[in-house]
mmCIF file with all atom_site columns, C-alpha atoms in Angstrom:
data_model
loop_
_atom_site.group_PDB
_atom_site.id
_atom_site.type_symbol
_atom_site.label_atom_id
_atom_site.label_alt_id
_atom_site.label_comp_id
_atom_site.label_asym_id
_atom_site.label_entity_id
_atom_site.label_seq_id
_atom_site.pdbx_PDB_ins_code
_atom_site.Cartn_x
_atom_site.Cartn_y
_atom_site.Cartn_z
_atom_site.occupancy
_atom_site.B_iso_or_equiv
_atom_site.pdbx_formal_charge
_atom_site.auth_seq_id
_atom_site.auth_comp_id
_atom_site.auth_asym_id
_atom_site.auth_atom_id
_atom_site.pdbx_PDB_model_num
ATOM 1   C CA . MET S 1 1   ? 38.506 18.501 -33.019 1.00 33.00 ? 1153 MET S CA 1
ATOM 2   C CA . ALA S 1 2   ? 38.234 14.562 -34.066 1.00 39.00 ? 1154 ALA S CA 1
ATOM 3   C CA . THR S 1 3   ? 40.081 13.721 -37.138 1.00 43.00 ? 1155 THR S CA 1
ATOM 4   C CA . ARG S 1 4   ? 37.801 12.461 -40.103 1.00 50.00 ? 1156 ARG S CA 1
ATOM 5   C CA . ARG S 1 5   ? 38.263 8.886  -40.693 1.00 49.00 ? 1157 ARG S CA 1
ATOM 6   C CA . THR S 1 6   ? 39.441 8.050  -44.188 1.00 48.00 ? 1158 THR S CA 1
ATOM 7   C CA . ARG S 1 7   ? 40.254 4.291  -43.662 1.00 52.00 ? 1159 ARG S CA 1
ATOM 8   C CA . GLY S 1 8   ? 38.741 1.439  -41.832 1.00 51.00 ? 1160 GLY S CA 1
ATOM 9   C CA . PRO S 1 9   ? 35.413 0.517  -40.488 1.00 55.00 ? 1161 PRO S CA 1
ATOM 10  C CA . GLY S 1 10  ? 34.694 4.005  -39.290 1.00 64.00 ? 1162 GLY S CA 1
ATOM 11  C CA . ALA S 1 11  ? 35.138 5.490  -42.824 1.00 70.00 ? 1163 ALA S CA 1
ATOM 12  C CA . HIS S 1 12  ? 32.998 2.916  -44.468 1.00 79.00 ? 1164 HIS S CA 1
ATOM 13  C CA . HIS S 1 13  ? 30.302 3.618  -41.769 1.00 80.00 ? 1165 HIS S CA 1
ATOM 14  C CA . GLU S 1 14  ? 30.423 7.309  -42.583 1.00 87.00 ? 1166 GLU S CA 1
ATOM 15  C CA . GLN S 1 15  ? 30.505 6.634  -46.196 1.00 90.00 ? 1167 GLN S CA 1
ATOM 16  C CA . ARG S 1 16  ? 27.279 4.638  -45.996 1.00 90.00 ? 1168 ARG S CA 1
ATOM 17  C CA . ARG S 1 17  ? 25.565 7.122  -43.931 1.00 92.00 ? 1169 ARG S CA 1
ATOM 18  C CA . ASN S 1 18  ? 26.442 9.744  -46.557 1.00 92.00 ? 1170 ASN S CA 1
ATOM 19  C CA . GLU S 1 19  ? 25.209 7.521  -49.325 1.00 93.00 ? 1171 GLU S CA 1
ATOM 20  C CA . ILE S 1 20  ? 21.870 7.147  -47.583 1.00 94.00 ? 1172 ILE S CA 1
ATOM 21  C CA . ALA S 1 21  ? 21.652 10.983 -46.776 1.00 92.00 ? 1173 ALA S CA 1
ATOM 22  C CA . ASP S 1 22  ? 22.401 11.653 -50.478 1.00 92.00 ? 1174 ASP S CA 1
ATOM 23  C CA . ALA S 1 23  ? 19.576 9.242  -51.403 1.00 93.00 ? 1175 ALA S CA 1
ATOM 24  C CA . VAL S 1 24  ? 17.121 11.284 -49.090 1.00 90.00 ? 1176 VAL S CA 1
ATOM 25  C CA . LEU S 1 25  ? 18.271 14.526 -50.865 1.00 88.00 ? 1177 LEU S CA 1
ATOM 26  C CA . ALA S 1 26  ? 17.849 12.901 -54.197 1.00 89.00 ? 1178 ALA S CA 1
ATOM 27  C CA . ILE S 1 27  ? 14.137 11.783 -53.635 1.00 89.00 ? 1179 ILE S CA 1
ATOM 28  C CA . VAL S 1 28  ? 13.311 15.268 -52.169 1.00 86.00 ? 1180 VAL S CA 1
ATOM 29  C CA . ALA S 1 29  ? 14.806 16.943 -55.272 1.00 83.00 ? 1181 ALA S CA 1
ATOM 30  C CA . ASP S 1 30  ? 12.763 14.621 -57.593 1.00 83.00 ? 1182 ASP S CA 1
ATOM 31  C CA . ARG S 1 31  ? 9.545  13.766 -55.774 1.00 84.00 ? 1183 ARG S CA 1
ATOM 32  C CA . GLY S 1 32  ? 9.316  15.933 -52.492 1.00 80.00 ? 1184 GLY S CA 1
ATOM 33  C CA . LEU S 1 33  ? 9.738  15.283 -48.886 1.00 79.00 ? 1185 LEU S CA 1
ATOM 34  C CA . ALA S 1 34  ? 6.524  13.271 -48.693 1.00 84.00 ? 1186 ALA S CA 1
ATOM 35  C CA . ALA S 1 35  ? 8.133  10.638 -50.888 1.00 88.00 ? 1187 ALA S CA 1
ATOM 36  C CA . VAL S 1 36  ? 10.931 9.810  -48.301 1.00 89.00 ? 1188 VAL S CA 1
ATOM 37  C CA . SER S 1 37  ? 10.378 6.276  -46.666 1.00 90.00 ? 1189 SER S CA 1
ATOM 38  C CA . LEU S 1 38  ? 12.746 3.536  -45.646 1.00 90.00 ? 1190 LEU S CA 1
ATOM 39  C CA . THR S 1 39  ? 11.732 1.556  -48.818 1.00 92.00 ? 1191 THR S CA 1
ATOM 40  C CA . GLU S 1 40  ? 12.251 4.499  -51.143 1.00 93.00 ? 1192 GLU S CA 1
ATOM 41  C CA . VAL S 1 41  ? 15.545 5.564  -49.734 1.00 93.00 ? 1193 VAL S CA 1
ATOM 42  C CA . ALA S 1 42  ? 16.867 1.930  -49.912 1.00 94.00 ? 1194 ALA S CA 1
ATOM 43  C CA . ALA S 1 43  ? 15.966 1.652  -53.540 1.00 94.00 ? 1195 ALA S CA 1
ATOM 44  C CA . GLN S 1 44  ? 17.574 5.057  -54.422 1.00 94.00 ? 1196 GLN S CA 1
ATOM 45  C CA . ALA S 1 45  ? 20.588 4.030  -52.509 1.00 92.00 ? 1197 ALA S CA 1
ATOM 46  C CA . GLY S 1 46  ? 20.822 0.542  -53.913 1.00 93.00 ? 1198 GLY S CA 1
ATOM 47  C CA . ILE S 1 47  ? 20.809 -1.216 -50.611 1.00 93.00 ? 1199 ILE S CA 1
ATOM 48  C CA . SER S 1 48  ? 18.094 -3.272 -48.402 1.00 92.00 ? 1200 SER S CA 1
ATOM 49  C CA . PRO S 1 49  ? 15.486 -1.382 -46.220 1.00 91.00 ? 1201 PRO S CA 1
ATOM 50  C CA . GLY S 1 50  ? 16.909 -3.302 -43.400 1.00 92.00 ? 1202 GLY S CA 1
ATOM 51  C CA . ARG S 1 51  ? 20.418 -1.689 -43.996 1.00 92.00 ? 1203 ARG S CA 1
ATOM 52  C CA . VAL S 1 52  ? 18.840 1.723  -44.168 1.00 93.00 ? 1204 VAL S CA 1
ATOM 53  C CA . GLN S 1 53  ? 17.008 1.054  -40.874 1.00 93.00 ? 1205 GLN S CA 1
ATOM 54  C CA . HIS S 1 54  ? 20.298 -0.192 -39.366 1.00 92.00 ? 1206 HIS S CA 1
ATOM 55  C CA . TYR S 1 55  ? 21.661 3.242  -39.715 1.00 94.00 ? 1207 TYR S CA 1
ATOM 56  C CA . PHE S 1 56  ? 18.514 5.340  -39.294 1.00 92.00 ? 1208 PHE S CA 1
ATOM 57  C CA . PRO S 1 57  ? 15.556 3.536  -37.516 1.00 91.00 ? 1209 PRO S CA 1
ATOM 58  C CA . ALA S 1 58  ? 13.143 6.269  -38.124 1.00 87.00 ? 1210 ALA S CA 1
ATOM 59  C CA . LYS S 1 59  ? 12.348 8.712  -40.834 1.00 85.00 ? 1211 LYS S CA 1
ATOM 60  C CA . ARG S 1 60  ? 13.144 11.701 -38.590 1.00 85.00 ? 1212 ARG S CA 1
ATOM 61  C CA . GLN S 1 61  ? 16.675 10.284 -38.345 1.00 88.00 ? 1213 GLN S CA 1
ATOM 62  C CA . LEU S 1 62  ? 16.728 10.190 -42.224 1.00 90.00 ? 1214 LEU S CA 1
ATOM 63  C CA . ILE S 1 63  ? 15.673 13.858 -42.375 1.00 87.00 ? 1215 ILE S CA 1
ATOM 64  C CA . GLU S 1 64  ? 18.227 14.803 -39.695 1.00 87.00 ? 1216 GLU S CA 1
ATOM 65  C CA . ALA S 1 65  ? 20.965 12.978 -41.603 1.00 89.00 ? 1217 ALA S CA 1
ATOM 66  C CA . ALA S 1 66  ? 19.994 14.655 -44.944 1.00 88.00 ? 1218 ALA S CA 1
ATOM 67  C CA . PHE S 1 67  ? 19.907 18.194 -42.912 1.00 87.00 ? 1219 PHE S CA 1
ATOM 68  C CA . GLU S 1 68  ? 23.586 17.499 -41.907 1.00 89.00 ? 1220 GLU S CA 1
ATOM 69  C CA . ARG S 1 69  ? 24.521 16.235 -45.377 1.00 91.00 ? 1221 ARG S CA 1
ATOM 70  C CA . GLY S 1 70  ? 22.925 19.047 -47.107 1.00 88.00 ? 1222 GLY S CA 1
ATOM 71  C CA . ASN S 1 71  ? 24.839 21.617 -44.814 1.00 90.00 ? 1223 ASN S CA 1
ATOM 72  C CA . GLU S 1 72  ? 28.043 19.696 -45.440 1.00 92.00 ? 1224 GLU S CA 1
ATOM 73  C CA . LEU S 1 73  ? 27.677 20.096 -49.343 1.00 91.00 ? 1225 LEU S CA 1
ATOM 74  C CA . SER S 1 74  ? 26.605 23.667 -49.072 1.00 93.00 ? 1226 SER S CA 1
ATOM 75  C CA . SER S 1 75  ? 29.828 24.357 -47.073 1.00 93.00 ? 1227 SER S CA 1
ATOM 76  C CA . VAL S 1 76  ? 31.734 22.903 -50.141 1.00 94.00 ? 1228 VAL S CA 1
ATOM 77  C CA . ARG S 1 77  ? 29.857 25.050 -52.567 1.00 95.00 ? 1229 ARG S CA 1
ATOM 78  C CA . ILE S 1 78  ? 30.365 28.077 -50.548 1.00 96.00 ? 1230 ILE S CA 1
ATOM 79  C CA . ARG S 1 79  ? 34.284 27.479 -50.399 1.00 95.00 ? 1231 ARG S CA 1
ATOM 80  C CA . GLN S 1 80  ? 34.317 26.829 -54.207 1.00 95.00 ? 1232 GLN S CA 1
ATOM 81  C CA . ARG S 1 81  ? 32.983 30.310 -54.605 1.00 94.00 ? 1233 ARG S CA 1
ATOM 82  C CA . ALA S 1 82  ? 34.617 32.316 -51.897 1.00 94.00 ? 1234 ALA S CA 1
ATOM 83  C CA . GLY S 1 83  ? 37.834 30.432 -51.439 1.00 92.00 ? 1235 GLY S CA 1
ATOM 84  C CA . SER S 1 84  ? 38.856 27.496 -49.315 1.00 90.00 ? 1236 SER S CA 1
ATOM 85  C CA . ASP S 1 85  ? 40.104 29.660 -46.476 1.00 93.00 ? 1237 ASP S CA 1
ATOM 86  C CA . LEU S 1 86  ? 37.208 31.740 -45.674 1.00 93.00 ? 1238 LEU S CA 1
ATOM 87  C CA . ASP S 1 87  ? 39.032 33.575 -42.797 1.00 92.00 ? 1239 ASP S CA 1
ATOM 88  C CA . ALA S 1 88  ? 41.262 35.196 -45.432 1.00 93.00 ? 1240 ALA S CA 1
ATOM 89  C CA . ALA S 1 89  ? 38.574 35.771 -48.012 1.00 96.00 ? 1241 ALA S CA 1
ATOM 90  C CA . ASP S 1 90  ? 36.927 39.159 -48.499 1.00 97.00 ? 1242 ASP S CA 1
ATOM 91  C CA . PRO S 1 91  ? 34.296 39.494 -45.702 1.00 97.00 ? 1243 PRO S CA 1
ATOM 92  C CA . ARG S 1 92  ? 31.504 40.865 -48.067 1.00 97.00 ? 1244 ARG S CA 1
ATOM 93  C CA . LEU S 1 93  ? 31.991 37.980 -50.678 1.00 97.00 ? 1245 LEU S CA 1
ATOM 94  C CA . VAL S 1 94  ? 31.758 35.495 -47.830 1.00 97.00 ? 1246 VAL S CA 1
ATOM 95  C CA . LEU S 1 95  ? 28.722 37.217 -46.265 1.00 98.00 ? 1247 LEU S CA 1
ATOM 96  C CA . THR S 1 96  ? 27.014 37.354 -49.697 1.00 98.00 ? 1248 THR S CA 1
ATOM 97  C CA . THR S 1 97  ? 28.095 33.825 -50.713 1.00 97.00 ? 1249 THR S CA 1
ATOM 98  C CA . VAL S 1 98  ? 26.774 32.226 -47.320 1.00 97.00 ? 1250 VAL S CA 1
ATOM 99  C CA . LEU S 1 99  ? 23.521 34.171 -47.341 1.00 97.00 ? 1251 LEU S CA 1
ATOM 100 C CA . THR S 1 100 ? 22.557 33.687 -51.093 1.00 97.00 ? 1252 THR S CA 1
ATOM 101 C CA . GLU S 1 101 ? 23.314 29.853 -50.538 1.00 96.00 ? 1253 GLU S CA 1
ATOM 102 C CA . LEU S 1 102 ? 20.128 29.915 -48.484 1.00 96.00 ? 1254 LEU S CA 1
ATOM 103 C CA . ILE S 1 103 ? 18.210 30.767 -51.415 1.00 96.00 ? 1255 ILE S CA 1
ATOM 104 C CA . PRO S 1 104 ? 17.200 27.892 -53.501 1.00 94.00 ? 1256 PRO S CA 1
ATOM 105 C CA . TYR S 1 105 ? 18.469 28.183 -57.085 1.00 94.00 ? 1257 TYR S CA 1
ATOM 106 C CA . ASP S 1 106 ? 18.398 24.655 -58.480 1.00 92.00 ? 1258 ASP S CA 1
ATOM 107 C CA . ALA S 1 107 ? 17.324 21.158 -57.736 1.00 88.00 ? 1259 ALA S CA 1
ATOM 108 C CA . THR S 1 108 ? 20.080 20.365 -55.308 1.00 88.00 ? 1260 THR S CA 1
ATOM 109 C CA . THR S 1 109 ? 19.612 23.530 -53.218 1.00 91.00 ? 1261 THR S CA 1
ATOM 110 C CA . GLU S 1 110 ? 15.931 23.213 -53.320 1.00 90.00 ? 1262 GLU S CA 1
ATOM 111 C CA . ALA S 1 111 ? 16.248 19.794 -51.934 1.00 87.00 ? 1263 ALA S CA 1
ATOM 112 C CA . HIS S 1 112 ? 18.667 20.902 -49.313 1.00 88.00 ? 1264 HIS S CA 1
ATOM 113 C CA . MET S 1 113 ? 16.251 24.053 -48.201 1.00 90.00 ? 1265 MET S CA 1
ATOM 114 C CA . ARG S 1 114 ? 13.314 21.645 -48.124 1.00 88.00 ? 1266 ARG S CA 1
ATOM 115 C CA . VAL S 1 115 ? 15.068 19.287 -45.859 1.00 87.00 ? 1267 VAL S CA 1
ATOM 116 C CA . ARG S 1 116 ? 16.439 22.129 -43.836 1.00 87.00 ? 1268 ARG S CA 1
ATOM 117 C CA . GLN S 1 117 ? 13.168 23.818 -43.403 1.00 86.00 ? 1269 GLN S CA 1
ATOM 118 C CA . SER S 1 118 ? 11.340 20.555 -42.564 1.00 83.00 ? 1270 SER S CA 1
ATOM 119 C CA . PHE S 1 119 ? 13.982 19.898 -39.889 1.00 84.00 ? 1271 PHE S CA 1
ATOM 120 C CA . HIS S 1 120 ? 13.241 23.278 -38.443 1.00 85.00 ? 1272 HIS S CA 1
ATOM 121 C CA . ALA S 1 121 ? 9.625  22.320 -38.317 1.00 85.00 ? 1273 ALA S CA 1
ATOM 122 C CA . LEU S 1 122 ? 10.318 19.260 -36.363 1.00 84.00 ? 1274 LEU S CA 1
ATOM 123 C CA . GLY S 1 123 ? 11.835 21.574 -33.558 1.00 87.00 ? 1275 GLY S CA 1
ATOM 124 C CA . PHE S 1 124 ? 8.321  23.105 -33.171 1.00 90.00 ? 1276 PHE S CA 1
ATOM 125 C CA . ALA S 1 125 ? 7.332  19.892 -31.525 1.00 87.00 ? 1277 ALA S CA 1
ATOM 126 C CA . GLU S 1 126 ? 10.511 18.487 -30.174 1.00 87.00 ? 1278 GLU S CA 1
ATOM 127 C CA . GLU S 1 127 ? 12.657 20.456 -27.603 1.00 92.00 ? 1279 GLU S CA 1
ATOM 128 C CA . SER S 1 128 ? 15.657 18.424 -28.225 1.00 88.00 ? 1280 SER S CA 1
ATOM 129 C CA . ILE S 1 129 ? 15.820 19.625 -31.767 1.00 88.00 ? 1281 ILE S CA 1
ATOM 130 C CA . ALA S 1 130 ? 14.867 23.180 -30.853 1.00 92.00 ? 1282 ALA S CA 1
ATOM 131 C CA . ALA S 1 131 ? 17.733 23.123 -28.452 1.00 93.00 ? 1283 ALA S CA 1
ATOM 132 C CA . ARG S 1 132 ? 20.102 21.984 -31.051 1.00 89.00 ? 1284 ARG S CA 1
ATOM 133 C CA . MET S 1 133 ? 18.854 24.701 -33.563 1.00 92.00 ? 1285 MET S CA 1
ATOM 134 C CA . ARG S 1 134 ? 19.447 27.306 -31.015 1.00 95.00 ? 1286 ARG S CA 1
ATOM 135 C CA . VAL S 1 135 ? 23.110 26.319 -30.844 1.00 95.00 ? 1287 VAL S CA 1
ATOM 136 C CA . LEU S 1 136 ? 23.687 25.945 -34.409 1.00 93.00 ? 1288 LEU S CA 1
ATOM 137 C CA . TYR S 1 137 ? 22.013 29.428 -35.048 1.00 96.00 ? 1289 TYR S CA 1
ATOM 138 C CA . ALA S 1 138 ? 23.911 30.935 -32.298 1.00 97.00 ? 1290 ALA S CA 1
ATOM 139 C CA . GLU S 1 139 ? 27.199 30.029 -33.982 1.00 96.00 ? 1291 GLU S CA 1
ATOM 140 C CA . PHE S 1 140 ? 25.850 30.870 -37.469 1.00 97.00 ? 1292 PHE S CA 1
ATOM 141 C CA . HIS S 1 141 ? 24.888 34.397 -36.395 1.00 98.00 ? 1293 HIS S CA 1
ATOM 142 C CA . ARG S 1 142 ? 28.157 34.846 -34.583 1.00 98.00 ? 1294 ARG S CA 1
ATOM 143 C CA . ARG S 1 143 ? 30.257 33.852 -37.744 1.00 97.00 ? 1295 ARG S CA 1
ATOM 144 C CA . LEU S 1 144 ? 28.206 36.280 -39.845 1.00 98.00 ? 1296 LEU S CA 1
ATOM 145 C CA . ALA S 1 145 ? 28.423 39.069 -37.223 1.00 98.00 ? 1297 ALA S CA 1
ATOM 146 C CA . ASP S 1 146 ? 32.303 38.663 -37.190 1.00 98.00 ? 1298 ASP S CA 1
ATOM 147 C CA . LEU S 1 147 ? 32.304 39.236 -41.025 1.00 98.00 ? 1299 LEU S CA 1
ATOM 148 C CA . ILE S 1 148 ? 30.521 42.371 -40.502 1.00 98.00 ? 1300 ILE S CA 1
ATOM 149 C CA . ARG S 1 149 ? 32.700 43.498 -37.813 1.00 98.00 ? 1301 ARG S CA 1
ATOM 150 C CA . LYS S 1 150 ? 35.776 42.949 -40.057 1.00 97.00 ? 1302 LYS S CA 1
ATOM 151 C CA . ASP S 1 151 ? 34.446 45.297 -42.465 1.00 97.00 ? 1303 ASP S CA 1
ATOM 152 C CA . GLN S 1 152 ? 33.374 47.940 -39.846 1.00 97.00 ? 1304 GLN S CA 1
ATOM 153 C CA . ARG S 1 153 ? 37.151 47.828 -38.906 1.00 96.00 ? 1305 ARG S CA 1
ATOM 154 C CA . ALA S 1 154 ? 38.036 48.314 -42.592 1.00 96.00 ? 1306 ALA S CA 1
ATOM 155 C CA . GLY S 1 155 ? 35.684 51.144 -42.788 1.00 96.00 ? 1307 GLY S CA 1
ATOM 156 C CA . ARG S 1 156 ? 33.290 49.468 -45.299 1.00 96.00 ? 1308 ARG S CA 1
ATOM 157 C CA . VAL S 1 157 ? 30.456 49.143 -42.939 1.00 97.00 ? 1309 VAL S CA 1
ATOM 158 C CA . SER S 1 158 ? 29.316 51.905 -40.507 1.00 96.00 ? 1310 SER S CA 1
ATOM 159 C CA . ALA S 1 159 ? 30.540 51.690 -37.138 1.00 95.00 ? 1311 ALA S CA 1
ATOM 160 C CA . GLU S 1 160 ? 27.070 52.399 -35.811 1.00 95.00 ? 1312 GLU S CA 1
ATOM 161 C CA . VAL S 1 161 ? 25.598 49.131 -37.247 1.00 96.00 ? 1313 VAL S CA 1
ATOM 162 C CA . ASP S 1 162 ? 24.788 46.465 -34.715 1.00 97.00 ? 1314 ASP S CA 1
ATOM 163 C CA . ALA S 1 163 ? 26.545 43.469 -36.184 1.00 98.00 ? 1315 ALA S CA 1
ATOM 164 C CA . SER S 1 164 ? 24.843 40.850 -34.156 1.00 98.00 ? 1316 SER S CA 1
ATOM 165 C CA . GLY S 1 165 ? 21.255 42.287 -34.952 1.00 98.00 ? 1317 GLY S CA 1
ATOM 166 C CA . THR S 1 166 ? 22.136 42.683 -38.660 1.00 98.00 ? 1318 THR S CA 1
ATOM 167 C CA . ALA S 1 167 ? 23.473 39.304 -38.971 1.00 98.00 ? 1319 ALA S CA 1
ATOM 168 C CA . LEU S 1 168 ? 20.139 37.796 -37.347 1.00 98.00 ? 1320 LEU S CA 1
ATOM 169 C CA . SER S 1 169 ? 18.006 39.947 -39.567 1.00 98.00 ? 1321 SER S CA 1
ATOM 170 C CA . LEU S 1 170 ? 19.911 38.967 -42.736 1.00 98.00 ? 1322 LEU S CA 1
ATOM 171 C CA . VAL S 1 171 ? 19.579 35.148 -41.969 1.00 98.00 ? 1323 VAL S CA 1
ATOM 172 C CA . ALA S 1 172 ? 15.974 35.584 -41.137 1.00 97.00 ? 1324 ALA S CA 1
ATOM 173 C CA . LEU S 1 173 ? 15.215 37.561 -44.376 1.00 98.00 ? 1325 LEU S CA 1
ATOM 174 C CA . ALA S 1 174 ? 17.303 34.861 -46.395 1.00 97.00 ? 1326 ALA S CA 1
ATOM 175 C CA . GLU S 1 175 ? 15.307 31.926 -44.892 1.00 96.00 ? 1327 GLU S CA 1
ATOM 176 C CA . GLY S 1 176 ? 12.002 33.739 -45.059 1.00 96.00 ? 1328 GLY S CA 1
ATOM 177 C CA . LEU S 1 177 ? 12.551 34.463 -48.769 1.00 97.00 ? 1329 LEU S CA 1
ATOM 178 C CA . ALA S 1 178 ? 13.780 30.795 -49.228 1.00 96.00 ? 1330 ALA S CA 1
ATOM 179 C CA . ALA S 1 179 ? 10.110 29.699 -47.697 1.00 95.00 ? 1331 ALA S CA 1
ATOM 180 C CA . TYR S 1 180 ? 8.584  31.975 -50.504 1.00 97.00 ? 1332 TYR S CA 1
ATOM 181 C CA . VAL S 1 181 ? 10.618 30.375 -53.272 1.00 96.00 ? 1333 VAL S CA 1
ATOM 182 C CA . LEU S 1 182 ? 9.805  26.876 -52.039 1.00 93.00 ? 1334 LEU S CA 1
ATOM 183 C CA . THR S 1 183 ? 6.117  27.696 -51.974 1.00 94.00 ? 1335 THR S CA 1
ATOM 184 C CA . GLY S 1 184 ? 6.185  29.386 -55.270 1.00 96.00 ? 1336 GLY S CA 1
ATOM 185 C CA . VAL S 1 185 ? 5.264  32.816 -53.748 1.00 98.00 ? 1337 VAL S CA 1
ATOM 186 C CA . ALA S 1 186 ? 8.408  34.460 -55.244 1.00 97.00 ? 1338 ALA S CA 1
ATOM 187 C CA . PRO S 1 187 ? 10.828 33.370 -57.991 1.00 98.00 ? 1339 PRO S CA 1
ATOM 188 C CA . SER S 1 188 ? 14.443 32.432 -56.955 1.00 97.00 ? 1340 SER S CA 1
ATOM 189 C CA . ALA S 1 189 ? 15.970 35.504 -58.868 1.00 97.00 ? 1341 ALA S CA 1
ATOM 190 C CA . VAL S 1 190 ? 13.624 37.978 -57.219 1.00 98.00 ? 1342 VAL S CA 1
ATOM 191 C CA . ALA S 1 191 ? 14.340 36.509 -53.895 1.00 98.00 ? 1343 ALA S CA 1
ATOM 192 C CA . ARG S 1 192 ? 18.020 36.633 -54.527 1.00 98.00 ? 1344 ARG S CA 1
ATOM 193 C CA . ASP S 1 193 ? 17.936 40.149 -55.730 1.00 98.00 ? 1345 ASP S CA 1
ATOM 194 C CA . ARG S 1 194 ? 15.973 41.304 -52.658 1.00 98.00 ? 1346 ARG S CA 1
ATOM 195 C CA . LEU S 1 195 ? 18.666 39.900 -50.303 1.00 98.00 ? 1347 LEU S CA 1
ATOM 196 C CA . LEU S 1 196 ? 21.545 41.438 -52.469 1.00 98.00 ? 1348 LEU S CA 1
ATOM 197 C CA . ASP S 1 197 ? 19.848 44.717 -52.175 1.00 98.00 ? 1349 ASP S CA 1
ATOM 198 C CA . GLU S 1 198 ? 19.714 44.431 -48.392 1.00 97.00 ? 1350 GLU S CA 1
ATOM 199 C CA . ILE S 1 199 ? 23.565 43.425 -48.429 1.00 98.00 ? 1351 ILE S CA 1
ATOM 200 C CA . ALA S 1 200 ? 24.303 46.497 -50.716 1.00 97.00 ? 1352 ALA S CA 1
ATOM 201 C CA . ALA S 1 201 ? 22.258 48.821 -48.291 1.00 97.00 ? 1353 ALA S CA 1
ATOM 202 C CA . LEU S 1 202 ? 24.349 47.580 -45.289 1.00 97.00 ? 1354 LEU S CA 1
ATOM 203 C CA . TYR S 1 203 ? 27.449 48.582 -47.259 1.00 96.00 ? 1355 TYR S CA 1
ATOM 204 C CA . ALA S 1 204 ? 26.091 51.758 -48.530 1.00 93.00 ? 1356 ALA S CA 1
ATOM 205 C CA . ARG S 1 205 ? 25.589 53.026 -45.065 1.00 76.00 ? 1357 ARG S CA 1
ATOM 206 C CA . GLY S 1 206 ? 29.395 52.636 -44.407 1.00 62.00 ? 1358 GLY S CA 1
ATOM 207 C CA . THR S 1 207 ? 30.796 54.165 -47.521 1.00 58.00 ? 1359 THR S CA 1
ATOM 208 C CA . GLY S 1 208 ? 28.008 56.390 -49.036 1.00 53.00 ? 1360 GLY S CA 1
ATOM 209 C CA . ARG S 1 209 ? 27.728 54.025 -52.076 1.00 53.00 ? 1361 ARG S CA 1
ATOM 210 C CA . ALA S 1 210 ? 26.742 50.434 -52.742 1.00 47.00 ? 1362 ALA S CA 1
#
């Protein structure tokens, strides 16, 4: 694994890309995805449109950068709640924290999920993005399935549960509920409670109680 640069030109380049991606997320949080443009992002980031275009020649690349940056910041929030060492943390806590992070609950997470779902939509039209999403989701589902298997070995989840299928279903439920929140079909608290009920049911099947 490559070491993240903390000094030198590479670090400056990465910092500038993050600042631009943060500007995209801020615009989405304040005015929605439609407001994202080279000039608006440049104004938000305090740099010239030419500088933005140097790093991201097209709007699609701005959305992609914001998608990656949003995922990075989401990972930080997850570790703040579940612990810096997710491998050593309680599997149910990690599972719950990761899945509920997919439900928008404030302006920051709403912006992240709007960008995330817009990036997904690009995959409907562009196979290169769809292929990337397949790889990302395969790894995401695998990690969540591993958490379920840990609790199966500990007797907290029934051995009869299909860990891989359950991981896929829980992610699909969370992201479907997120779309409902983003479009105003359901409040965030209702969506979160519905997801928590499904997680509780998974554990109730293993122990006889939620």
